[in-house]
């Protein structure tokens, strides 16, 4: 089975800018970018990023706002915010070389068991599995495993199974599994007739492909109404840095407050308490819905004016000219609101 899969991979794999080389920096960066994100989206971001930050040393010296700007639109910004601390650790603790030891690499910010396995196996051919949702799907079908993939404990079981079946050529085998999951053994309608390992596939024999992987019901996302405050003072608009923890952590954005029915009162009391300002002429401007991992934000942009040019230490704020906004990596939902403005 392993030989067939490897032969198929060598002929059929997609040419991607981080592939066919074993540079741990590029592998790490691509794997972080690929979390929750389509390959086609990542390619351009990766190329732009690598042009600016050619090495881990370059990235270690970067400033966070520039990194976030390059990341703008890719989503899940906590990934971007962990890049610099991770690069700094590699430079300061490991002389600029990603460690070859699992116990060390797993301590890097933003590196979990999948990313650690991917870097170590692809860059250094170390015997380690790299198991994500794609690989769990392939193995659950190939070996007809009925472990529930929504249960966090199942990952360990899949990792052990992959570990036990790794051939000598780990770097290509792990990539071949990922590629098969992404292009042939897809979640819906797997292309079994084109599959290089079909004769080994237990689920195919039993016609159970659509029942593997086993997955219990999804947890419902919470829906929240949020008012996004576009506060003007003369020809400036207020931008704040969001807290270092939680949703959109550390990003520059307009102030946001959750509300339940009484938007205007909520906005006024929030701005008075957190920014020590009173606002007038609150006008509803635009609406968008943005889906996060566990949450759906129903976002309404309210435009308003303040007589006072507020200056508070926390949250950190800036008053910007309208055309300066484009220099900041605003989260996607905020961009949509600006585009939809009346
Ligand atoms: Fe997936 Fe079908 Fe191949 Fe089995 S035969 S591994 S279900 S694509």
mmCIF file of C-alpha atoms and ligand atoms in Angstrom:
data_model
loop_
_atom_site.group_PDB
_atom_site.id
_atom_site.type_symbol
_atom_site.label_atom_id
_atom_site.label_comp_id
_atom_site.label_asym_id
_atom_site.label_seq_id
_atom_site.Cartn_x
_atom_site.Cartn_y
_atom_site.Cartn_z
ATOM 1 C CA UNK A 1 0.000 0.000 0.000
ATOM 2 C CA UNK A 2 2.744 2.450 1.000
ATOM 3 C CA UNK A 3 4.695 1.956 -2.231
ATOM 4 C CA UNK A 4 1.595 2.464 -4.365
ATOM 5 C CA UNK A 5 0.723 5.647 -2.514
ATOM 6 C CA UNK A 6 4.273 6.999 -2.814
ATOM 7 C CA UNK A 7 4.454 6.200 -6.536
ATOM 8 C CA UNK A 8 1.142 7.955 -7.089
ATOM 9 C CA UNK A 9 2.307 10.979 -5.077
ATOM 10 C CA UNK A 10 5.561 11.393 -7.003
ATOM 11 C CA UNK A 11 3.679 11.569 -10.290
ATOM 12 C CA UNK A 12 0.510 13.383 -9.320
ATOM 13 C CA UNK A 13 1.175 15.849 -6.511
ATOM 14 C CA UNK A 14 0.357 19.505 -6.998
ATOM 15 C CA UNK A 15 3.353 21.767 -7.409
ATOM 16 C CA UNK A 16 3.244 24.125 -4.431
ATOM 17 C CA UNK A 17 5.834 26.756 -3.519
ATOM 18 C CA UNK A 18 6.745 25.101 -0.220
ATOM 19 C CA UNK A 19 7.031 21.605 -1.675
ATOM 20 C CA UNK A 20 9.931 19.643 -3.169
ATOM 21 C CA UNK A 21 12.368 21.240 -0.770
ATOM 22 C CA UNK A 22 12.979 20.490 2.816
ATOM 23 C CA UNK A 23 13.446 23.911 4.366
ATOM 24 C CA UNK A 24 11.909 23.706 7.869
ATOM 25 C CA UNK A 25 11.166 27.460 7.907
ATOM 26 C CA UNK A 26 9.064 27.240 4.746
ATOM 27 C CA UNK A 27 7.379 24.038 5.880
ATOM 28 C CA UNK A 28 6.512 25.597 9.240
ATOM 29 C CA UNK A 29 5.180 28.791 7.652
ATOM 30 C CA UNK A 30 3.091 26.933 5.079
ATOM 31 C CA UNK A 31 1.642 24.585 7.692
ATOM 32 C CA UNK A 32 0.616 27.505 9.923
ATOM 33 C CA UNK A 33 -0.991 29.248 6.945
ATOM 34 C CA UNK A 34 -2.774 26.072 5.838
ATOM 35 C CA UNK A 35 -4.554 25.579 9.169
ATOM 36 C CA UNK A 36 -8.280 26.055 8.439
ATOM 37 C CA UNK A 37 -7.410 27.575 5.045
ATOM 38 C CA UNK A 38 -7.561 26.328 1.444
ATOM 39 C CA UNK A 39 -4.316 25.667 -0.432
ATOM 40 C CA UNK A 40 -5.364 27.936 -3.312
ATOM 41 C CA UNK A 41 -5.798 30.856 -0.892
ATOM 42 C CA UNK A 42 -2.492 30.230 0.849
ATOM 43 C CA UNK A 43 -0.245 30.208 -2.254
ATOM 44 C CA UNK A 44 -0.264 33.986 -2.835
ATOM 45 C CA UNK A 45 0.055 34.801 0.840
ATOM 46 C CA UNK A 46 2.959 32.405 1.188
ATOM 47 C CA UNK A 47 4.804 33.859 -1.818
ATOM 48 C CA UNK A 48 4.339 37.441 -0.596
ATOM 49 C CA UNK A 49 5.377 36.540 2.924
ATOM 50 C CA UNK A 50 8.510 34.699 1.899
ATOM 51 C CA UNK A 51 9.553 37.616 -0.291
ATOM 52 C CA UNK A 52 9.522 39.953 2.713
ATOM 53 C CA UNK A 53 10.673 37.515 5.402
ATOM 54 C CA UNK A 54 13.101 35.241 3.590
ATOM 55 C CA UNK A 55 14.450 33.578 6.701
ATOM 56 C CA UNK A 56 13.398 32.875 10.250
ATOM 57 C CA UNK A 57 15.934 35.530 11.317
ATOM 58 C CA UNK A 58 14.133 38.154 9.207
ATOM 59 C CA UNK A 59 10.814 37.220 10.739
ATOM 60 C CA UNK A 60 12.214 37.296 14.269
ATOM 61 C CA UNK A 61 12.999 41.000 13.754
ATOM 62 C CA UNK A 62 9.646 41.909 12.189
ATOM 63 C CA UNK A 63 7.084 44.151 13.865
ATOM 64 C CA UNK A 64 3.666 42.723 14.569
ATOM 65 C CA UNK A 65 1.646 45.276 12.595
ATOM 66 C CA UNK A 66 3.630 44.574 9.407
ATOM 67 C CA UNK A 67 3.132 40.831 9.826
ATOM 68 C CA UNK A 68 -0.602 41.312 10.433
ATOM 69 C CA UNK A 69 -0.826 43.525 7.364
ATOM 70 C CA UNK A 70 0.676 40.767 5.189
ATOM 71 C CA UNK A 71 -1.709 38.290 6.813
ATOM 72 C CA UNK A 72 -4.753 40.501 6.239
ATOM 73 C CA UNK A 73 -7.663 38.498 4.836
ATOM 74 C CA UNK A 74 -6.249 35.085 5.735
ATOM 75 C CA UNK A 75 -8.260 34.977 8.985
ATOM 76 C CA UNK A 76 -7.579 33.225 12.301
ATOM 77 C CA UNK A 77 -5.190 36.003 13.224
ATOM 78 C CA UNK A 78 -3.930 34.360 16.399
ATOM 79 C CA UNK A 79 -1.798 32.255 14.035
ATOM 80 C CA UNK A 80 -0.117 35.388 12.687
ATOM 81 C CA UNK A 81 0.456 36.820 16.143
ATOM 82 C CA UNK A 82 2.346 33.704 17.226
ATOM 83 C CA UNK A 83 4.724 33.808 14.238
ATOM 84 C CA UNK A 84 7.125 36.391 15.653
ATOM 85 C CA UNK A 85 7.422 34.826 19.145
ATOM 86 C CA UNK A 86 7.991 31.460 17.475
ATOM 87 C CA UNK A 87 10.641 32.840 15.102
ATOM 88 C CA UNK A 88 12.343 34.606 18.039
ATOM 89 C CA UNK A 89 12.499 31.376 20.030
ATOM 90 C CA UNK A 90 14.034 29.536 17.079
ATOM 91 C CA UNK A 91 16.658 32.253 16.667
ATOM 92 C CA UNK A 92 17.421 32.843 20.330
ATOM 93 C CA UNK A 93 17.218 29.318 21.741
ATOM 94 C CA UNK A 94 18.149 27.184 18.752
ATOM 95 C CA UNK A 95 20.584 29.328 16.774
ATOM 96 C CA UNK A 96 18.088 29.887 13.980
ATOM 97 C CA UNK A 97 17.541 26.172 13.276
ATOM 98 C CA UNK A 98 14.218 24.494 13.923
ATOM 99 C CA UNK A 99 14.976 21.806 16.528
ATOM 100 C CA UNK A 100 14.956 18.160 15.437
ATOM 101 C CA UNK A 101 13.604 17.014 18.758
ATOM 102 C CA UNK A 102 9.826 16.612 19.179
ATOM 103 C CA UNK A 103 9.909 17.615 22.875
ATOM 104 C CA UNK A 104 11.571 20.905 21.928
ATOM 105 C CA UNK A 105 9.676 21.787 18.766
ATOM 106 C CA UNK A 106 6.283 21.193 20.395
ATOM 107 C CA UNK A 107 7.077 23.993 22.869
ATOM 108 C CA UNK A 108 7.235 26.608 20.100
ATOM 109 C CA UNK A 109 4.229 28.963 20.108
ATOM 110 C CA UNK A 110 1.509 27.809 17.711
ATOM 111 C CA UNK A 111 3.100 24.402 17.083
ATOM 112 C CA UNK A 112 0.874 21.438 17.968
ATOM 113 C CA UNK A 113 1.363 17.725 17.333
ATOM 114 C CA UNK A 114 0.329 17.965 13.663
ATOM 115 C CA UNK A 115 2.653 20.867 12.813
ATOM 116 C CA UNK A 116 5.517 19.332 14.808
ATOM 117 C CA UNK A 117 5.066 16.036 12.949
ATOM 118 C CA UNK A 118 4.865 17.793 9.592
ATOM 119 C CA UNK A 119 8.025 19.867 10.132
ATOM 120 C CA UNK A 120 10.108 17.030 11.560
ATOM 121 C CA UNK A 121 9.033 14.385 9.083
ATOM 122 C CA UNK A 122 9.125 16.565 5.948
ATOM 123 C CA UNK A 123 12.234 18.597 6.750
ATOM 124 C CA UNK A 124 14.301 15.911 8.476
ATOM 125 C CA UNK A 125 12.558 12.618 7.511
ATOM 126 C CA UNK A 126 12.089 11.799 11.202
ATOM 127 C CA UNK A 127 9.685 8.963 11.984
ATOM 128 C CA UNK A 128 6.636 10.886 13.132
ATOM 129 C CA UNK A 129 3.021 11.048 11.977
ATOM 130 C CA UNK A 130 1.396 14.336 10.856
ATOM 131 C CA UNK A 131 -2.269 13.757 11.493
ATOM 132 C CA UNK A 132 -4.908 16.358 10.708
ATOM 133 C CA UNK A 133 -8.549 16.034 9.613
ATOM 134 C CA UNK A 134 -7.562 14.948 6.104
ATOM 135 C CA UNK A 135 -5.337 12.153 7.314
ATOM 136 C CA UNK A 136 -7.889 10.960 9.872
ATOM 137 C CA UNK A 137 -10.435 10.731 7.069
ATOM 138 C CA UNK A 138 -8.107 8.698 4.825
ATOM 139 C CA UNK A 139 -7.085 6.291 7.585
ATOM 140 C CA UNK A 140 -10.607 5.863 8.933
ATOM 141 C CA UNK A 141 -11.631 4.708 5.451
ATOM 142 C CA UNK A 142 -8.512 2.767 4.572
ATOM 143 C CA UNK A 143 -8.620 0.715 7.791
ATOM 144 C CA UNK A 144 -12.367 1.098 8.423
ATOM 145 C CA UNK A 145 -11.679 2.715 11.818
ATOM 146 C CA UNK A 146 -14.833 3.780 13.614
ATOM 147 C CA UNK A 147 -13.235 6.168 16.123
ATOM 148 C CA UNK A 148 -15.240 9.365 16.430
ATOM 149 C CA UNK A 149 -13.087 12.184 15.042
ATOM 150 C CA UNK A 150 -15.001 14.809 17.058
ATOM 151 C CA UNK A 151 -13.568 13.181 20.169
ATOM 152 C CA UNK A 152 -10.138 14.677 20.910
ATOM 153 C CA UNK A 153 -8.896 11.289 22.170
ATOM 154 C CA UNK A 154 -9.270 9.757 18.705
ATOM 155 C CA UNK A 155 -6.382 11.760 17.280
ATOM 156 C CA UNK A 156 -3.879 9.811 19.367
ATOM 157 C CA UNK A 157 -5.288 6.539 18.025
ATOM 158 C CA UNK A 158 -4.907 7.752 14.422
ATOM 159 C CA UNK A 159 -1.398 9.019 15.171
ATOM 160 C CA UNK A 160 -0.404 5.598 16.472
ATOM 161 C CA UNK A 161 -1.887 3.899 13.426
ATOM 162 C CA UNK A 162 -0.014 6.212 11.041
ATOM 163 C CA UNK A 163 3.184 5.791 13.062
ATOM 164 C CA UNK A 164 2.908 2.000 12.790
ATOM 165 C CA UNK A 165 2.460 2.160 9.030
ATOM 166 C CA UNK A 166 5.150 4.749 8.173
ATOM 167 C CA UNK A 167 7.655 3.527 5.579
ATOM 168 C CA UNK A 168 11.300 4.669 5.460
ATOM 169 C CA UNK A 169 10.387 7.606 3.247
ATOM 170 C CA UNK A 170 8.363 9.430 5.910
ATOM 171 C CA UNK A 171 8.692 12.874 4.398
ATOM 172 C CA UNK A 172 6.930 11.898 1.194
ATOM 173 C CA UNK A 173 4.521 9.419 2.761
ATOM 174 C CA UNK A 174 3.060 12.010 5.139
ATOM 175 C CA UNK A 175 2.710 14.455 2.263
ATOM 176 C CA UNK A 176 1.147 11.738 0.100
ATOM 177 C CA UNK A 177 -1.502 11.080 2.750
ATOM 178 C CA UNK A 178 -2.295 14.801 2.919
ATOM 179 C CA UNK A 179 -2.453 15.012 -0.863
ATOM 180 C CA UNK A 180 -4.683 11.965 -1.188
ATOM 181 C CA UNK A 181 -7.050 13.417 1.418
ATOM 182 C CA UNK A 182 -7.131 16.792 -0.322
ATOM 183 C CA UNK A 183 -7.576 15.601 -3.898
ATOM 184 C CA UNK A 184 -8.950 12.011 -4.025
ATOM 185 C CA UNK A 185 -10.260 10.867 -0.658
ATOM 186 C CA UNK A 186 -12.306 14.031 -0.207
ATOM 187 C CA UNK A 187 -14.987 14.459 2.483
ATOM 188 C CA UNK A 188 -17.894 14.117 0.057
ATOM 189 C CA UNK A 189 -17.874 11.829 -2.981
ATOM 190 C CA UNK A 190 -14.336 10.424 -2.719
ATOM 191 C CA UNK A 191 -12.917 9.536 -6.137
ATOM 192 C CA UNK A 192 -12.405 5.872 -5.319
ATOM 193 C CA UNK A 193 -12.120 4.877 -8.983
ATOM 194 C CA UNK A 194 -8.998 7.020 -9.272
ATOM 195 C CA UNK A 195 -7.576 6.055 -5.891
ATOM 196 C CA UNK A 196 -4.111 4.435 -5.992
ATOM 197 C CA UNK A 197 -4.797 2.398 -2.829
ATOM 198 C CA UNK A 198 -8.361 1.339 -3.563
ATOM 199 C CA UNK A 199 -7.515 -2.393 -3.428
ATOM 200 C CA UNK A 200 -6.323 -1.917 0.168
ATOM 201 C CA UNK A 201 -9.275 0.152 1.314
ATOM 202 C CA UNK A 202 -11.548 -1.574 3.836
ATOM 203 C CA UNK A 203 -14.312 1.042 3.605
ATOM 204 C CA UNK A 204 -14.378 0.679 -0.184
ATOM 205 C CA UNK A 205 -14.735 -3.101 0.103
ATOM 206 C CA UNK A 206 -17.649 -2.686 2.506
ATOM 207 C CA UNK A 207 -19.120 0.337 0.729
ATOM 208 C CA UNK A 208 -18.796 2.383 3.908
ATOM 209 C CA UNK A 209 -16.929 5.396 2.510
ATOM 210 C CA UNK A 210 -19.766 7.803 3.283
ATOM 211 C CA UNK A 211 -19.923 6.585 6.897
ATOM 212 C CA UNK A 212 -16.225 7.165 7.529
ATOM 213 C CA UNK A 213 -14.949 9.062 9.327
ATOM 214 C CA UNK A 214 -17.413 8.713 12.141
ATOM 215 C CA UNK A 215 -18.278 12.147 13.441
ATOM 216 C CA UNK A 216 -20.798 13.073 16.124
ATOM 217 C CA UNK A 217 -23.019 16.093 15.624
ATOM 218 C CA UNK A 218 -21.489 19.539 15.384
ATOM 219 C CA UNK A 219 -21.777 21.937 18.293
ATOM 220 C CA UNK A 220 -24.040 24.840 17.336
ATOM 221 C CA UNK A 221 -22.315 28.184 16.870
ATOM 222 C CA UNK A 222 -23.425 31.043 19.083
ATOM 223 C CA UNK A 223 -25.059 33.971 17.231
ATOM 224 C CA UNK A 224 -24.330 37.439 18.593
ATOM 225 C CA UNK A 225 -25.373 40.945 17.512
ATOM 226 C CA UNK A 226 -22.480 43.370 17.629
ATOM 227 C CA UNK A 227 -22.380 47.105 17.104
ATOM 228 C CA UNK A 228 -19.212 48.265 15.369
ATOM 229 C CA UNK A 229 -18.480 51.877 16.321
ATOM 230 C CA UNK A 230 -17.094 54.128 13.589
ATOM 231 C CA UNK A 231 -16.308 57.174 15.714
ATOM 232 C CA UNK A 232 -15.386 60.388 13.918
ATOM 233 C CA UNK A 233 -13.778 63.494 15.302
ATOM 234 C CA UNK A 234 -13.331 66.172 12.629
ATOM 235 C CA UNK A 235 -11.589 64.309 9.804
ATOM 236 C CA UNK A 236 -10.254 61.479 11.909
ATOM 237 C CA UNK A 237 -11.606 58.076 12.844
ATOM 238 C CA UNK A 238 -10.834 56.043 15.945
ATOM 239 C CA UNK A 239 -9.130 52.658 15.759
ATOM 240 C CA UNK A 240 -8.332 50.517 18.790
ATOM 241 C CA UNK A 241 -6.046 47.590 19.425
ATOM 242 C CA UNK A 242 -8.095 44.631 20.603
ATOM 243 C CA UNK A 243 -7.072 42.809 23.809
ATOM 244 C CA UNK A 244 -4.219 40.303 23.612
ATOM 245 C CA UNK A 245 -6.542 37.363 24.366
ATOM 246 C CA UNK A 246 -9.728 36.131 22.739
ATOM 247 C CA UNK A 247 -11.339 36.750 19.359
ATOM 248 C CA UNK A 248 -9.211 38.817 16.917
ATOM 249 C CA UNK A 249 -6.645 39.210 19.685
ATOM 250 C CA UNK A 250 -4.166 42.054 19.227
ATOM 251 C CA UNK A 251 -5.692 43.299 15.979
ATOM 252 C CA UNK A 252 -6.491 46.877 15.119
ATOM 253 C CA UNK A 253 -10.256 47.339 14.677
ATOM 254 C CA UNK A 254 -13.135 49.665 15.421
ATOM 255 C CA UNK A 255 -14.581 49.331 18.926
ATOM 256 C CA UNK A 256 -17.156 46.566 19.146
ATOM 257 C CA UNK A 257 -19.905 45.977 21.664
ATOM 258 C CA UNK A 258 -22.449 43.171 21.895
ATOM 259 C CA UNK A 259 -26.052 44.267 22.183
ATOM 260 C CA UNK A 260 -29.419 42.739 22.580
ATOM 261 C CA UNK A 261 -32.168 44.888 21.100
ATOM 262 C CA UNK A 262 -31.171 48.308 22.481
ATOM 263 C CA UNK A 263 -28.203 49.173 20.285
ATOM 264 C CA UNK A 264 -27.985 52.942 20.831
ATOM 265 C CA UNK A 265 -28.105 52.834 24.641
ATOM 266 C CA UNK A 266 -25.563 50.001 24.684
ATOM 267 C CA UNK A 267 -23.174 51.906 22.392
ATOM 268 C CA UNK A 268 -23.434 55.077 24.463
ATOM 269 C CA UNK A 269 -22.799 53.440 27.803
ATOM 270 C CA UNK A 270 -19.963 51.298 26.421
ATOM 271 C CA UNK A 271 -18.153 54.287 24.928
ATOM 272 C CA UNK A 272 -18.654 56.323 28.074
ATOM 273 C CA UNK A 273 -17.238 53.590 30.303
ATOM 274 C CA UNK A 274 -14.364 52.354 28.138
ATOM 275 C CA UNK A 275 -13.376 55.516 26.210
ATOM 276 C CA UNK A 276 -14.758 58.290 28.439
ATOM 277 C CA UNK A 277 -16.597 59.903 25.517
ATOM 278 C CA UNK A 278 -20.084 60.904 24.602
ATOM 279 C CA UNK A 279 -21.167 60.458 20.986
ATOM 280 C CA UNK A 280 -23.882 62.057 18.865
ATOM 281 C CA UNK A 281 -25.625 61.489 15.552
ATOM 282 C CA UNK A 282 -25.460 57.711 15.692
ATOM 283 C CA UNK A 283 -26.436 56.431 12.249
ATOM 284 C CA UNK A 284 -26.735 52.823 11.145
ATOM 285 C CA UNK A 285 -24.588 52.399 8.056
ATOM 286 C CA UNK A 286 -24.127 48.819 6.967
ATOM 287 C CA UNK A 287 -24.519 45.203 7.978
ATOM 288 C CA UNK A 288 -22.608 41.985 7.473
ATOM 289 C CA UNK A 289 -22.442 38.530 8.972
ATOM 290 C CA UNK A 290 -19.100 36.983 9.798
ATOM 291 C CA UNK A 291 -18.584 33.385 10.875
ATOM 292 C CA UNK A 292 -15.802 32.515 13.327
ATOM 293 C CA UNK A 293 -14.925 29.076 14.718
ATOM 294 C CA UNK A 294 -17.479 28.990 17.536
ATOM 295 C CA UNK A 295 -19.367 32.187 16.884
ATOM 296 C CA UNK A 296 -21.358 34.086 14.276
ATOM 297 C CA UNK A 297 -21.167 37.859 14.494
ATOM 298 C CA UNK A 298 -24.128 39.801 13.070
ATOM 299 C CA UNK A 299 -22.242 43.053 12.634
ATOM 300 C CA UNK A 300 -23.825 46.470 12.196
ATOM 301 C CA UNK A 301 -21.631 49.479 11.531
ATOM 302 C CA UNK A 302 -22.828 52.571 13.386
ATOM 303 C CA UNK A 303 -21.284 55.881 12.402
ATOM 304 C CA UNK A 304 -21.151 58.607 15.045
ATOM 305 C CA UNK A 305 -19.304 61.766 16.030
ATOM 306 C CA UNK A 306 -17.493 62.709 19.173
ATOM 307 C CA UNK A 307 -16.822 66.309 20.269
ATOM 308 C CA UNK A 308 -13.828 65.254 22.294
ATOM 309 C CA UNK A 309 -10.713 63.742 20.823
ATOM 310 C CA UNK A 310 -10.399 61.025 23.383
ATOM 311 C CA UNK A 311 -7.005 59.760 24.562
ATOM 312 C CA UNK A 312 -7.031 56.661 26.733
ATOM 313 C CA UNK A 313 -4.157 54.293 27.577
ATOM 314 C CA UNK A 314 -6.267 51.193 27.592
ATOM 315 C CA UNK A 315 -7.493 50.166 25.151
ATOM 316 C CA UNK A 316 -4.655 51.446 22.998
ATOM 317 C CA UNK A 317 -6.134 53.753 20.353
ATOM 318 C CA UNK A 318 -5.198 55.801 17.279
ATOM 319 C CA UNK A 319 -7.004 58.613 15.496
ATOM 320 C CA UNK A 320 -6.432 58.175 11.781
ATOM 321 C CA UNK A 321 -7.185 60.070 8.609
ATOM 322 C CA UNK A 322 -9.762 58.112 6.601
ATOM 323 C CA UNK A 323 -7.258 57.109 3.929
ATOM 324 C CA UNK A 324 -4.783 55.846 6.533
ATOM 325 C CA UNK A 325 -7.153 53.000 7.398
ATOM 326 C CA UNK A 326 -5.867 51.013 4.458
ATOM 327 C CA UNK A 327 -2.456 50.733 6.132
ATOM 328 C CA UNK A 328 -3.956 48.672 8.938
ATOM 329 C CA UNK A 329 -4.776 44.985 8.788
ATOM 330 C CA UNK A 330 -8.433 45.226 9.685
ATOM 331 C CA UNK A 331 -10.243 41.887 10.152
ATOM 332 C CA UNK A 332 -12.313 40.747 7.165
ATOM 333 C CA UNK A 333 -15.769 41.510 8.630
ATOM 334 C CA UNK A 334 -14.745 45.124 9.254
ATOM 335 C CA UNK A 335 -13.620 45.507 5.654
ATOM 336 C CA UNK A 336 -16.971 44.210 4.446
ATOM 337 C CA UNK A 337 -18.766 46.771 6.617
ATOM 338 C CA UNK A 338 -16.686 49.600 5.159
ATOM 339 C CA UNK A 339 -17.333 48.400 1.607
ATOM 340 C CA UNK A 340 -21.097 48.211 2.261
ATOM 341 C CA UNK A 341 -21.287 51.702 3.771
ATOM 342 C CA UNK A 342 -24.059 53.944 2.432
HETATM 343 FE FE1 LIG B 1 -10.641 6.982 0.086
HETATM 344 FE FE2 LIG B 1 -12.030 5.675 -1.781
HETATM 345 FE FE3 LIG B 1 -9.379 5.560 -1.734
HETATM 346 FE FE4 LIG B 1 -10.774 4.326 0.109
HETATM 347 S S1 LIG B 1 -10.775 3.877 -2.039
HETATM 348 S S2 LIG B 1 -8.943 5.576 0.458
HETATM 349 S S3 LIG B 1 -12.451 5.743 0.393
HETATM 350 S S4 LIG B 1 -10.634 7.368 -2.105
#
